[in-house]
């Protein structure tokens, strides 16, 4: 077998991003929770492979599959613009385990006001960490913008949750289980535009087919932000719509009535199963470049 060529473009994803299947394969790799289990030495080894390859230095015995594996491990832990290691819970590979825990608890502890407020606050705090950790190099987030988005999204989520909670008191219990989803959807509609307000002001870079910048476009920024909001809400639908229906049925059975402590871990597990598929598939709904 010949030596690995140095012209493989590892700046771009491995699979064709013009197709949904290609984007899905990319995001299944990016959001793989197993990357969280990699040691610091493994992350550094992947970084060295990627940086050496970009510099034209080939690691002896390296195969193309190993190169792509190193690229995705590197991308999973290091910021693409700054090169800094991203805090563990801010990485894309932490999306499923973190969201399954937080969402599962939101769906379990939705009956009492203090727990509603607490878990909505935890969710928006996690979102703030993710948004800051993955901030853009072209339109960086200032501390003021981060604080405004955080406070506004938390306030919107809590207000929506408490308002709907009071309105659903006299409705069937199943209806009340969907209140957390409405709160999360409202928070996404507030949080994402605020976090990316600079893009709405100055636009995002527009490039040609050769990746040469042609300028900035506010219209493209508006379209991109709208698509992010839609994909985030779609991402939450399976995890926040399917488990409540299942749990509403199971909680009427004697098995869970005798073991109420199983409710929370069971709900978290159901949410996790949904998110394993919903997270990458919804990230792949729209192409990142047009």
XYZ file of C-alpha atoms in Angstrom:
290
model
C 0.000 0.000 0.000
C 1.387 3.407 -0.989
C 2.055 6.337 1.295
C -0.939 8.473 2.288
C -1.237 11.548 0.001
C -1.017 15.006 1.549
C -3.873 16.512 -0.484
C -6.817 15.132 1.545
C -8.978 18.094 2.576
C -9.502 17.557 6.295
C -10.746 21.128 6.666
C -14.094 19.844 5.383
C -16.268 16.930 6.593
C -15.480 13.476 5.193
C -18.911 12.956 3.628
C -20.782 14.916 0.957
C -22.557 17.765 2.754
C -24.918 18.494 -0.131
C -26.951 15.381 0.768
C -28.935 14.665 3.934
C -27.270 11.250 4.289
C -23.793 12.771 4.094
C -24.661 15.408 6.696
C -26.252 12.770 8.939
C -23.128 10.583 8.842
C -21.031 13.646 9.687
C -23.145 14.634 12.681
C -23.461 11.069 13.988
C -19.662 11.145 14.189
C -19.461 14.663 15.666
C -22.037 13.996 18.408
C -20.717 10.521 19.341
C -20.752 10.500 23.198
C -17.908 7.972 23.260
C -15.505 10.813 22.443
C -16.013 12.063 26.004
C -14.258 8.939 27.285
C -11.015 9.674 25.438
C -8.030 10.502 27.636
C -6.007 13.695 27.434
C -3.156 11.747 25.840
C -5.473 10.420 23.096
C -6.767 13.925 22.382
C -3.241 15.315 22.165
C -2.176 12.468 19.867
C -5.076 13.261 17.518
C -4.230 16.957 17.586
C -0.602 16.214 16.678
C -1.676 13.999 13.760
C -4.010 16.698 12.395
C -1.601 19.606 12.871
C 1.308 17.661 11.383
C -0.764 16.634 8.363
C -1.860 20.224 7.766
C 1.793 21.253 7.954
C 2.729 18.613 5.365
C 4.285 16.202 7.862
C 2.959 12.660 7.561
C 2.789 10.426 10.626
C 4.533 7.134 9.726
C 2.138 4.280 8.968
C -0.938 6.539 9.065
C -3.940 5.323 7.043
C -6.729 7.478 5.617
C -9.269 6.053 8.088
C -6.927 6.848 10.997
C -6.447 10.377 9.665
C -10.195 10.994 9.503
C -10.661 9.448 12.952
C -7.999 11.801 14.338
C -9.672 14.756 12.589
C -13.047 14.016 14.191
C -11.514 13.401 17.617
C -9.658 16.706 17.281
C -12.812 18.531 16.173
C -14.771 17.026 19.069
C -12.505 18.540 21.723
C -10.754 21.626 20.332
C -12.206 24.958 19.176
C -11.834 25.294 15.363
C -10.758 28.967 15.495
C -8.762 29.315 18.712
C -7.401 25.758 18.968
C -8.204 25.763 22.688
C -9.551 22.634 24.346
C -13.308 23.072 24.896
C -14.670 22.472 28.396
C -16.082 18.936 28.632
C -19.803 19.799 28.841
C -19.487 22.349 26.030
C -18.414 19.796 23.430
C -20.800 18.490 20.751
C -20.155 14.961 22.019
C -21.665 16.011 25.374
C -24.979 17.047 23.812
C -26.709 13.675 24.196
C -25.637 12.763 27.771
C -26.149 16.301 29.102
C -29.477 16.883 27.357
C -30.839 13.461 28.270
C -30.168 14.187 31.944
C -31.537 17.729 31.940
C -34.527 17.005 29.683
C -35.371 13.822 31.589
C -35.442 15.778 34.838
C -37.529 18.576 33.297
C -40.082 15.990 32.172
C -40.045 14.195 35.536
C -40.165 17.142 37.916
C -42.717 19.341 36.130
C -45.425 19.417 38.789
C -43.927 21.750 41.437
C -42.949 25.360 40.807
C -39.487 25.248 42.510
C -38.370 22.246 40.460
C -39.743 23.782 37.237
C -37.735 26.957 37.855
C -34.600 25.008 38.859
C -34.462 22.705 35.840
C -35.296 25.477 33.346
C -32.435 27.465 34.880
C -30.080 24.458 34.642
C -31.057 23.959 30.982
C -30.379 27.564 30.014
C -27.117 27.567 31.988
C -25.997 24.541 30.002
C -27.042 26.238 26.753
C -24.968 29.289 27.722
C -21.889 27.097 28.277
C -22.403 25.400 24.884
C -22.942 28.723 23.077
C -19.845 30.273 24.644
C -17.684 27.189 24.071
C -18.661 27.070 20.389
C -18.617 30.813 19.742
C -17.750 31.891 16.227
C -14.413 33.414 15.353
C -16.039 35.638 12.715
C -18.690 37.044 15.042
C -17.458 36.475 18.604
C -19.901 36.627 21.511
C -19.178 39.334 24.062
C -19.772 38.795 27.762
C -22.618 41.344 27.593
C -24.352 39.537 24.728
C -23.930 36.206 26.497
C -25.404 37.629 29.720
C -28.348 39.251 27.917
C -29.174 36.061 26.011
C -28.806 33.941 29.154
C -31.073 36.118 31.310
C -33.643 36.613 28.530
C -33.831 32.920 27.600
C -34.047 31.818 31.239
C -36.768 34.375 31.958
C -38.702 33.381 28.824
C -38.443 29.664 29.598
C -39.496 30.043 33.229
C -42.346 32.437 32.382
C -43.639 30.103 29.650
C -43.375 27.040 31.902
C -45.106 28.654 34.879
C -47.768 30.334 32.726
C -48.701 27.127 30.928
C -48.472 25.164 34.166
C -51.187 27.334 35.680
C -53.330 27.065 32.531
C -53.149 23.269 32.429
C -54.143 22.629 36.049
C -57.665 21.610 35.085
C -56.688 19.728 31.922
C -55.759 16.017 31.647
C -52.365 15.218 33.281
C -50.865 14.286 29.919
C -51.230 17.876 28.692
C -49.153 19.157 31.602
C -46.293 16.876 30.600
C -45.795 18.892 27.402
C -45.253 22.193 29.244
C -41.430 21.724 29.400
C -41.316 21.363 25.616
C -43.212 24.625 25.107
C -40.794 26.360 27.498
C -37.739 25.004 25.680
C -39.154 26.026 22.283
C -39.858 29.559 23.563
C -36.356 29.828 25.018
C -34.784 28.761 21.706
C -36.731 31.463 19.870
C -35.263 34.029 22.289
C -31.801 32.669 22.958
C -30.462 31.899 19.479
C -31.254 35.278 17.808
C -29.831 37.119 20.827
C -26.671 34.998 20.885
C -26.135 35.682 17.179
C -27.328 39.290 17.070
C -24.000 40.485 15.692
C -24.565 38.286 12.629
C -27.948 39.972 12.160
C -26.221 43.354 12.260
C -23.162 42.797 10.044
C -24.076 39.553 8.242
C -22.159 36.316 7.802
C -19.352 35.609 5.307
C -20.472 34.601 1.808
C -18.049 32.488 -0.238
C -17.838 31.136 -3.771
C -17.330 27.490 -4.746
C -13.582 27.866 -4.138
C -14.256 29.068 -0.553
C -13.087 32.594 -1.420
C -14.935 35.250 0.577
C -17.134 37.558 -1.478
C -18.502 39.678 1.352
C -21.087 39.527 4.145
C -24.844 38.951 3.940
C -27.496 39.839 6.522
C -30.131 37.904 4.535
C -28.009 34.749 4.756
C -27.607 35.325 8.488
C -31.376 35.602 8.976
C -31.953 32.406 7.007
C -29.242 30.568 8.932
C -30.533 31.640 12.341
C -34.101 30.665 11.393
C -32.872 27.225 10.356
C -30.968 26.798 13.628
C -34.108 27.639 15.623
C -36.154 25.157 13.576
C -33.575 22.378 13.934
C -33.224 22.954 17.697
C -37.003 22.757 18.184
C -37.242 19.668 15.947
C -34.412 18.122 17.950
C -36.452 18.514 21.125
C -39.713 17.113 19.725
C -38.956 13.347 19.876
C -37.263 13.559 23.287
C -39.970 15.771 24.815
C -43.055 14.353 23.078
C -42.565 10.575 22.975
C -41.379 9.860 26.568
C -44.296 11.776 28.202
C -46.838 9.617 26.359
C -45.006 6.420 27.341
C -44.545 7.517 30.962
C -48.185 8.591 31.282
C -49.153 5.033 30.362
C -46.513 3.308 32.488
C -47.273 5.326 35.623
C -50.805 3.916 35.608
C -49.415 0.369 35.808
C -48.858 -1.410 39.115
C -45.162 -1.942 38.338
C -44.304 1.777 38.552
C -46.859 2.473 41.268
C -44.957 0.070 43.509
C -41.579 1.459 42.374
C -42.021 5.224 41.887
C -38.271 5.763 42.231
C -37.842 4.154 38.796
C -39.720 7.003 37.112
C -36.809 9.437 36.773
C -34.133 7.007 35.491
C -36.641 5.429 33.105
C -37.600 8.819 31.710
C -33.954 9.858 31.348
C -33.235 6.622 29.485
C -36.158 7.140 27.103
C -35.042 10.707 26.425
C -31.480 9.531 25.813
C -32.621 6.916 23.295
C -34.562 9.579 21.370
C -31.694 12.089 21.469
C -29.094 9.622 20.160
C -30.946 9.757 16.831
C -32.702 13.147 16.974
C -29.561 15.199 17.697
C -27.502 14.250 14.603
C -30.505 13.875 12.288
C -31.892 17.316 13.154
C -28.442 18.913 12.907
C -28.389 17.480 9.371
C -31.729 18.970 8.299
C -30.146 21.954 6.566
C -26.805 22.250 4.731
C -24.284 24.404 6.579
C -23.164 25.915 3.291
C -25.138 26.762 0.166
